[in-house]
CSV table of C-alpha atoms in Angstrom, one decimal:
chain,number,residue,atom,x,y,z
Q,1468,UNK,CA,-54.1,43.7,-61.5
Q,1469,UNK,CA,-55.1,43.1,-57.9
Q,1470,UNK,CA,-52.9,40.5,-56.2
Q,1471,UNK,CA,-54.5,37.6,-54.3
Q,1472,UNK,CA,-51.8,38.2,-51.6
Q,1473,UNK,CA,-53.6,41.3,-50.5
Q,1474,UNK,CA,-55.6,38.9,-48.5
Q,1475,UNK,CA,-52.6,37.9,-46.3
Q,1476,UNK,CA,-52.8,39.0,-42.7
Q,1477,UNK,CA,-51.7,42.7,-42.2
Q,1478,UNK,CA,-51.6,43.5,-45.9
Q,1479,UNK,CA,-51.9,47.2,-46.6
Q,1480,UNK,CA,-52.5,48.1,-50.3
Q,1481,UNK,CA,-49.9,50.2,-52.1
Q,1482,UNK,CA,-51.1,53.3,-54.0
Q,1483,UNK,CA,-50.5,55.1,-57.2
Q,1484,UNK,CA,-48.6,53.2,-59.9
Q,1485,UNK,CA,-48.0,50.3,-57.5
Q,1486,UNK,CA,-51.6,49.8,-56.8
Q,1487,UNK,CA,-52.6,46.1,-56.8
Q,1488,UNK,CA,-49.9,44.7,-54.4
Q,1489,UNK,CA,-49.1,45.2,-50.8
Q,1490,UNK,CA,-47.2,48.3,-49.6
Q,1491,UNK,CA,-46.4,46.3,-46.4
Q,1492,UNK,CA,-47.8,43.6,-44.1
Q,1493,UNK,CA,-47.8,45.5,-40.9
Q,1494,UNK,CA,-44.1,45.7,-40.0
Q,1495,UNK,CA,-42.0,47.7,-42.6
Q,1496,UNK,CA,-38.6,47.4,-40.8
Q,1497,UNK,CA,-39.0,43.7,-40.1
Q,1498,UNK,CA,-39.8,43.1,-43.7
Q,1499,UNK,CA,-36.7,45.1,-44.8
Q,1500,UNK,CA,-34.5,43.1,-42.4
Q,1501,UNK,CA,-35.9,39.8,-43.7
Q,1502,UNK,CA,-35.0,40.8,-47.3
Q,1503,UNK,CA,-31.6,42.0,-46.2
Q,1504,UNK,CA,-31.0,38.7,-44.5
Q,1505,UNK,CA,-32.0,36.8,-47.7
Q,1506,UNK,CA,-35.3,35.5,-46.6
Q,1507,UNK,CA,-38.9,36.0,-47.7
Q,1508,UNK,CA,-40.0,37.4,-51.1
Q,1509,UNK,CA,-41.7,40.5,-52.6
Q,1510,UNK,CA,-44.9,40.3,-54.6
Q,1511,UNK,CA,-44.3,42.3,-57.8
Q,1512,UNK,CA,-47.3,40.8,-59.6
Q,1513,UNK,CA,-48.5,44.2,-60.7
Q,1514,UNK,CA,-45.6,44.6,-63.1
Q,1515,UNK,CA,-46.1,44.1,-66.8
Q,1516,UNK,CA,-44.8,40.9,-68.4
Q,1517,UNK,CA,-43.8,40.9,-72.1
Q,1518,UNK,CA,-42.4,38.0,-74.1
Q,1519,UNK,CA,-40.7,37.9,-77.5
Q,1520,UNK,CA,-40.4,34.5,-79.3
Q,1521,UNK,CA,-39.2,33.5,-82.7
Q,1522,UNK,CA,-35.9,32.7,-84.4
Q,1523,UNK,CA,-34.9,36.4,-84.9
Q,1524,UNK,CA,-35.8,37.6,-81.4
Q,1525,UNK,CA,-32.3,38.3,-80.2
Q,1526,UNK,CA,-31.0,40.0,-83.4
Q,1527,UNK,CA,-34.2,42.0,-83.7
Q,1528,UNK,CA,-34.2,43.2,-80.1
Q,1529,UNK,CA,-30.5,44.1,-80.5
Q,1530,UNK,CA,-31.5,46.7,-83.1
Q,1531,UNK,CA,-34.1,48.4,-80.8
Q,1532,UNK,CA,-32.5,48.2,-77.4
Q,1533,UNK,CA,-29.7,50.1,-75.8
Q,1534,UNK,CA,-28.2,46.8,-74.6
Q,1535,UNK,CA,-26.1,44.2,-76.5
Q,1536,UNK,CA,-28.4,41.2,-76.7
Q,1537,UNK,CA,-27.6,39.6,-80.1
Q,1538,UNK,CA,-25.7,36.8,-78.5
Q,1539,UNK,CA,-27.2,36.9,-75.0
Q,1540,UNK,CA,-26.6,33.5,-73.4
Q,1541,UNK,CA,-29.7,31.7,-72.1
Q,1542,UNK,CA,-30.2,32.4,-68.4
Q,1543,UNK,CA,-28.1,35.5,-68.2
Q,1544,UNK,CA,-30.0,38.5,-66.8
Q,1545,UNK,CA,-29.7,41.9,-68.3
Q,1546,UNK,CA,-31.5,45.2,-68.5
Q,1547,UNK,CA,-32.1,47.6,-71.4
Q,1548,UNK,CA,-33.8,50.8,-72.3
Q,1549,UNK,CA,-35.8,52.1,-75.3
Q,1550,UNK,CA,-35.0,55.7,-76.0
Q,1551,UNK,CA,-36.8,58.4,-78.0
Q,1552,UNK,CA,-35.2,59.9,-81.1
Q,1553,UNK,CA,-33.7,62.6,-78.9
Q,1554,UNK,CA,-32.3,60.1,-76.4
Q,1555,UNK,CA,-34.8,60.4,-73.7
Q,1556,UNK,CA,-35.8,57.3,-71.7
Q,1557,UNK,CA,-39.2,55.8,-72.7
Q,1558,UNK,CA,-39.0,52.2,-71.4
Q,1559,UNK,CA,-36.9,50.2,-69.1
Q,1560,UNK,CA,-36.9,46.4,-69.6
Q,1561,UNK,CA,-35.6,43.8,-67.1
Q,1562,UNK,CA,-34.7,40.8,-69.3
Q,1563,UNK,CA,-33.7,37.1,-69.4
Q,1564,UNK,CA,-33.8,34.7,-72.3
Q,1565,UNK,CA,-34.5,31.0,-71.6
Q,1566,UNK,CA,-33.2,29.7,-74.9
Q,1567,UNK,CA,-36.6,30.0,-76.7
Q,1568,UNK,CA,-38.3,33.1,-75.2
Q,1569,UNK,CA,-37.1,36.5,-74.2
Q,1570,UNK,CA,-38.9,37.4,-70.9
Q,1571,UNK,CA,-39.1,41.0,-69.7
Q,1572,UNK,CA,-40.8,42.7,-66.8
Q,1573,UNK,CA,-41.6,46.4,-67.0
Q,1574,UNK,CA,-43.3,49.1,-65.0
Q,1575,UNK,CA,-47.0,48.6,-64.3
Q,1576,UNK,CA,-49.2,49.9,-67.1
Q,1577,UNK,CA,-46.3,50.5,-69.6
Q,1578,UNK,CA,-46.5,47.1,-71.4
Q,1579,UNK,CA,-49.2,48.2,-73.8
Q,1580,UNK,CA,-47.2,51.2,-75.1
Q,1581,UNK,CA,-44.1,49.0,-75.2
Q,1582,UNK,CA,-45.8,46.3,-77.2
Q,1583,UNK,CA,-47.3,48.9,-79.6
Q,1584,UNK,CA,-43.8,50.2,-80.4
Q,1585,UNK,CA,-42.4,46.7,-80.8
Q,1586,UNK,CA,-45.2,45.6,-83.1
Q,1587,UNK,CA,-44.5,48.7,-85.3
Q,1588,UNK,CA,-40.9,47.6,-85.7
Q,1589,UNK,CA,-41.4,43.9,-86.6
Q,1590,UNK,CA,-41.2,44.4,-90.4
Q,1591,UNK,CA,-40.0,41.0,-91.9
Q,1592,UNK,CA,-38.4,39.7,-88.8
Q,1593,UNK,CA,-39.5,36.3,-87.5
Q,1594,UNK,CA,-40.7,37.4,-84.0
Q,1595,UNK,CA,-43.9,37.3,-82.0
Q,1596,UNK,CA,-44.5,39.8,-79.2
Q,1597,UNK,CA,-47.1,39.0,-76.4
Q,1598,UNK,CA,-48.5,40.6,-73.3
Q,1599,UNK,CA,-48.3,37.8,-70.7
Q,1600,UNK,CA,-49.2,40.0,-67.7
Q,1601,UNK,CA,-52.5,38.1,-67.1
Q,1602,UNK,CA,-50.7,34.8,-67.1
Q,1603,UNK,CA,-47.5,35.4,-65.2
Q,1604,UNK,CA,-46.7,37.2,-62.0
Q,1605,UNK,CA,-43.2,38.6,-61.1
Q,1606,UNK,CA,-41.9,37.7,-57.6
Q,1607,UNK,CA,-38.6,38.9,-56.2
Q,1608,UNK,CA,-36.4,36.7,-54.0
Q,1609,UNK,CA,-33.6,38.7,-52.3
Q,1610,UNK,CA,-29.9,38.0,-52.7
Q,1611,UNK,CA,-28.8,35.1,-50.5
Q,1612,UNK,CA,-32.2,33.4,-50.7
Q,1613,UNK,CA,-31.9,29.6,-51.0
Q,1614,UNK,CA,-35.6,29.2,-51.7
Q,1615,UNK,CA,-36.3,26.7,-54.5
Q,1616,UNK,CA,-38.4,27.7,-57.5
Q,1617,UNK,CA,-40.7,25.5,-59.6
Q,1618,UNK,CA,-39.1,23.8,-62.6
Q,1619,UNK,CA,-39.6,25.6,-65.9
Q,1620,UNK,CA,-40.0,29.0,-64.3
Q,1621,UNK,CA,-38.0,31.8,-66.1
Q,1622,UNK,CA,-35.7,33.5,-63.6
Q,1623,UNK,CA,-33.4,36.5,-63.9
Q,1624,UNK,CA,-30.7,36.4,-61.3
Q,1625,UNK,CA,-28.6,39.5,-60.5
Q,1626,UNK,CA,-26.5,40.7,-57.6
Q,1627,UNK,CA,-29.6,42.0,-55.9
Q,1628,UNK,CA,-31.6,38.8,-56.1
Q,1629,UNK,CA,-33.8,36.7,-58.4
Q,1630,UNK,CA,-36.9,37.8,-60.3
Q,1631,UNK,CA,-39.1,34.9,-61.2
Q,1632,UNK,CA,-41.9,34.8,-63.8
Q,1633,UNK,CA,-44.3,32.6,-61.9
Q,1634,UNK,CA,-47.6,31.4,-63.4
Q,1635,UNK,CA,-50.1,33.7,-61.8
Q,1636,UNK,CA,-52.3,30.9,-60.6
Q,1637,UNK,CA,-49.5,29.5,-58.5
Q,1638,UNK,CA,-48.9,32.8,-56.6
Q,1639,UNK,CA,-51.0,31.9,-53.5
Q,1640,UNK,CA,-49.3,28.5,-53.1
Q,1641,UNK,CA,-45.9,30.1,-53.6
Q,1642,UNK,CA,-46.6,32.5,-50.8
Q,1643,UNK,CA,-47.6,29.7,-48.5
Q,1644,UNK,CA,-44.2,28.0,-48.9
Q,1645,UNK,CA,-41.8,30.9,-49.4
Q,1646,UNK,CA,-42.8,33.4,-46.7
Q,1647,UNK,CA,-42.6,35.7,-45.0
Q,1648,UNK,CA,-43.9,38.2,-47.6
Q,1649,UNK,CA,-42.3,41.6,-47.7
Q,1650,UNK,CA,-44.2,44.6,-49.0
Q,1651,UNK,CA,-43.2,47.0,-51.8
Q,1652,UNK,CA,-42.0,49.6,-49.4
Q,1653,UNK,CA,-39.3,47.3,-48.1
Q,1654,UNK,CA,-38.3,46.5,-51.7
Q,1655,UNK,CA,-38.2,50.2,-52.5
Q,1656,UNK,CA,-36.0,51.0,-49.4
Q,1657,UNK,CA,-33.4,48.5,-50.6
Q,1658,UNK,CA,-33.6,49.8,-54.1
Q,1659,UNK,CA,-32.8,53.3,-52.9
Q,1660,UNK,CA,-30.0,52.0,-50.7
Q,1661,UNK,CA,-28.5,50.5,-53.7
Q,1662,UNK,CA,-29.0,53.6,-55.9
Q,1663,UNK,CA,-31.1,51.8,-58.5
Q,1664,UNK,CA,-33.2,54.1,-60.7
Q,1665,UNK,CA,-36.7,53.3,-61.6
Q,1666,UNK,CA,-38.7,54.5,-64.6
Q,1667,UNK,CA,-41.3,57.2,-63.8
Q,1668,UNK,CA,-39.7,57.7,-60.4
Q,1669,UNK,CA,-36.2,58.8,-61.3
Q,1670,UNK,CA,-37.2,59.8,-64.8
Q,1671,UNK,CA,-39.2,62.5,-66.4
Q,1672,UNK,CA,-39.9,63.4,-70.0
Q,1673,UNK,CA,-36.3,64.6,-70.6
Q,1674,UNK,CA,-34.2,62.1,-68.7
Q,1675,UNK,CA,-31.2,60.6,-70.5
Q,1676,UNK,CA,-29.3,57.4,-69.4
Q,1677,UNK,CA,-26.1,59.2,-68.3
Q,1678,UNK,CA,-28.0,61.2,-65.6
Q,1679,UNK,CA,-29.1,58.0,-63.7
Q,1680,UNK,CA,-26.0,55.9,-64.0
Q,1681,UNK,CA,-27.7,53.5,-66.4
Q,1682,UNK,CA,-24.6,53.6,-68.6
Q,1683,UNK,CA,-22.9,50.3,-68.1
Q,1684,UNK,CA,-25.9,48.4,-66.7
Q,1685,UNK,CA,-28.5,49.1,-69.3
Q,1686,UNK,CA,-26.5,50.7,-72.2
Q,1687,UNK,CA,-23.8,49.1,-74.2
Q,1688,UNK,CA,-21.5,51.8,-75.6
Q,1689,UNK,CA,-19.9,49.6,-78.3
Q,1690,UNK,CA,-22.9,48.2,-80.1
Q,1691,UNK,CA,-24.5,49.4,-83.4
Q,1692,UNK,CA,-27.2,51.9,-84.1
Q,1693,UNK,CA,-30.4,52.2,-82.1
Q,1694,UNK,CA,-32.9,55.1,-81.7
Q,1695,UNK,CA,-31.4,57.8,-79.5
Q,1696,UNK,CA,-27.8,56.6,-79.8
Q,1697,UNK,CA,-26.6,59.9,-81.1
Q,1698,UNK,CA,-27.5,61.6,-77.8
Q,1699,UNK,CA,-25.8,58.8,-75.8
Q,1700,UNK,CA,-22.6,59.1,-77.9
Q,1701,UNK,CA,-22.5,62.9,-77.6
Q,1702,UNK,CA,-22.9,62.9,-73.8
Q,1703,UNK,CA,-20.4,60.1,-73.5
Q,1704,UNK,CA,-17.8,62.0,-75.5
Q,1705,UNK,CA,-18.4,65.4,-73.9
Q,1706,UNK,CA,-18.9,64.0,-70.4
Q,1707,UNK,CA,-21.6,66.6,-69.5
Q,1708,UNK,CA,-25.1,65.2,-68.7
Q,1709,UNK,CA,-27.3,68.2,-67.6
Q,1710,UNK,CA,-28.3,66.5,-64.4
Q,1711,UNK,CA,-27.0,63.8,-62.1
Q,1712,UNK,CA,-28.5,61.3,-59.6
Q,1713,UNK,CA,-27.6,61.8,-55.9
Q,1714,UNK,CA,-28.3,59.7,-52.8
Q,1715,UNK,CA,-29.5,61.7,-49.8
Q,1716,UNK,CA,-29.4,61.2,-46.1
Q,1717,UNK,CA,-32.4,63.1,-44.8
Q,1718,UNK,CA,-32.9,64.8,-41.4
Q,1719,UNK,CA,-34.4,62.1,-39.2
Q,1720,UNK,CA,-36.2,64.5,-36.9
Q,1721,UNK,CA,-38.8,65.2,-39.6
Q,1722,UNK,CA,-42.1,63.4,-39.3
Q,1723,UNK,CA,-42.9,63.3,-43.0
Q,1724,UNK,CA,-40.7,62.3,-45.9
Q,1725,UNK,CA,-40.4,64.8,-48.7
Q,1726,UNK,CA,-42.7,63.7,-51.6
Q,1727,UNK,CA,-41.7,63.0,-55.1
Q,1728,UNK,CA,-41.0,66.3,-56.9
Q,1729,UNK,CA,-40.0,68.2,-53.7
Q,1730,UNK,CA,-37.6,70.9,-54.8
Q,1731,UNK,CA,-33.9,70.7,-53.9
Q,1732,UNK,CA,-31.9,73.9,-53.1
Q,1733,UNK,CA,-28.7,74.8,-51.3
Q,1734,UNK,CA,-29.1,74.9,-47.5
Q,1735,UNK,CA,-27.2,78.2,-47.4
Q,1736,UNK,CA,-29.9,79.8,-49.5
Q,1737,UNK,CA,-32.7,78.9,-47.2
Q,1738,UNK,CA,-36.1,77.4,-48.1
Q,1739,UNK,CA,-36.7,80.1,-50.8
Q,1740,UNK,CA,-33.5,79.3,-52.6
Q,1741,UNK,CA,-33.1,78.6,-56.3
Q,1742,UNK,CA,-34.4,75.2,-57.3
Q,1743,UNK,CA,-31.5,72.9,-58.2
Q,1744,UNK,CA,-33.3,69.6,-58.6
Q,1745,UNK,CA,-36.0,67.5,-57.1
Q,1746,UNK,CA,-36.7,64.4,-54.9
Q,1747,UNK,CA,-37.4,61.3,-57.0
Q,1748,UNK,CA,-37.9,58.7,-54.3
Q,1749,UNK,CA,-37.8,58.9,-50.5
Q,1750,UNK,CA,-38.1,56.0,-48.1
Q,1751,UNK,CA,-37.5,54.9,-44.5
Q,1752,UNK,CA,-34.6,52.4,-44.2
Q,1753,UNK,CA,-34.3,50.0,-41.2
Q,1754,UNK,CA,-30.6,51.0,-40.7
Q,1755,UNK,CA,-30.0,54.2,-42.5
Q,1756,UNK,CA,-33.1,56.0,-41.4
Q,1757,UNK,CA,-34.8,58.4,-43.9
Q,1758,UNK,CA,-33.0,58.4,-47.3
Q,1759,UNK,CA,-33.8,59.5,-50.8
Q,1760,UNK,CA,-32.7,59.6,-54.4
Q,1761,UNK,CA,-32.8,63.0,-56.2
Q,1762,UNK,CA,-31.9,64.5,-59.5
Q,1763,UNK,CA,-29.9,67.7,-59.3
Q,1764,UNK,CA,-28.1,70.0,-61.8
Q,1765,UNK,CA,-24.7,68.7,-62.9
Q,1766,UNK,CA,-22.9,71.8,-61.5
Q,1767,UNK,CA,-24.2,71.4,-57.9
Q,1768,UNK,CA,-21.0,70.9,-55.8
Q,1769,UNK,CA,-20.7,67.3,-54.6
Q,1770,UNK,CA,-20.0,68.6,-51.1
Q,1771,UNK,CA,-22.8,71.1,-50.9
Q,1772,UNK,CA,-25.3,70.8,-48.0
Q,1773,UNK,CA,-28.8,70.6,-49.5
Q,1774,UNK,CA,-32.4,71.0,-48.5
Q,1775,UNK,CA,-35.3,69.0,-49.8
Q,1776,UNK,CA,-38.1,71.5,-49.2
Q,1777,UNK,CA,-37.6,72.2,-45.5
Q,1778,UNK,CA,-35.7,69.0,-44.8
Q,1779,UNK,CA,-31.9,69.0,-44.4
Q,1780,UNK,CA,-30.2,66.6,-46.8
Q,1781,UNK,CA,-26.6,65.4,-46.9
Q,1782,UNK,CA,-25.6,64.1,-50.4
Q,1783,UNK,CA,-23.6,61.2,-51.6
Q,1784,UNK,CA,-22.5,61.1,-55.2
Q,1785,UNK,CA,-24.1,58.4,-57.4
Q,1786,UNK,CA,-23.3,59.9,-60.8
Q,1787,UNK,CA,-20.1,62.0,-61.1
Q,1788,UNK,CA,-20.5,65.5,-62.4
């Protein structure tokens, strides 16, 4: 869905999966600094919004999600995954229950497949699942923001800020009173800085939760059965996920950032070395310079000097091998 905030001065549209909102508004680093200082907001109105209502919503979702939500208190934010039967990540949900409705925002364009799966699992439970993307827009307020939100708006608050489910018709007025607007590139730079994985960016068709550090934030290891739990339990007990997420400091002398999928290899092996992983997200940070997240094989030494294509990369451990 195309955001009305693309009409703001300096707005440059994002591309790919994030099409429909602004990549930036003319000054990427200023926008990053504003978010880091706790001011401004990010237009995430392209993200899917799904709600679940009904008396059984918490107990029902508890059976389907990787997270413990059967007694989730109203107003407490959490996140959860839906896995395949083999334990591969299919959906990532960012959740909050307001006492009557469970609200979730998900990656753009994934809500239809998510709802189809949820509908197939309703059986006799007293629940209703709805796609509210046309009615509600997600906006992100950074940590430290003191901006007030309208009464009645569902909000999920975490250490990284607040995600508000704002009525879509109120988005232009919200922008007029809560600026300055920061683009998605600024939001992505802070996401990478905080080592936060994102579905379809840090995941592929065989990604499991342990590889990305989603254990503990999106997976509850003591809850009952859910699809894919066997894989989670096996990897947890053996301690050997096949890959691990790393944070990379990239060579700042390069003009271009390595694109998603750029192969990772040992610097000692040269540009034709054996592929050990790939870049998932690369960004320019207002303080750290060019940085990236990447997935590498578990047995890559944590102190190894790496190359992302032809770009030198120094790694920091996110997920222990």
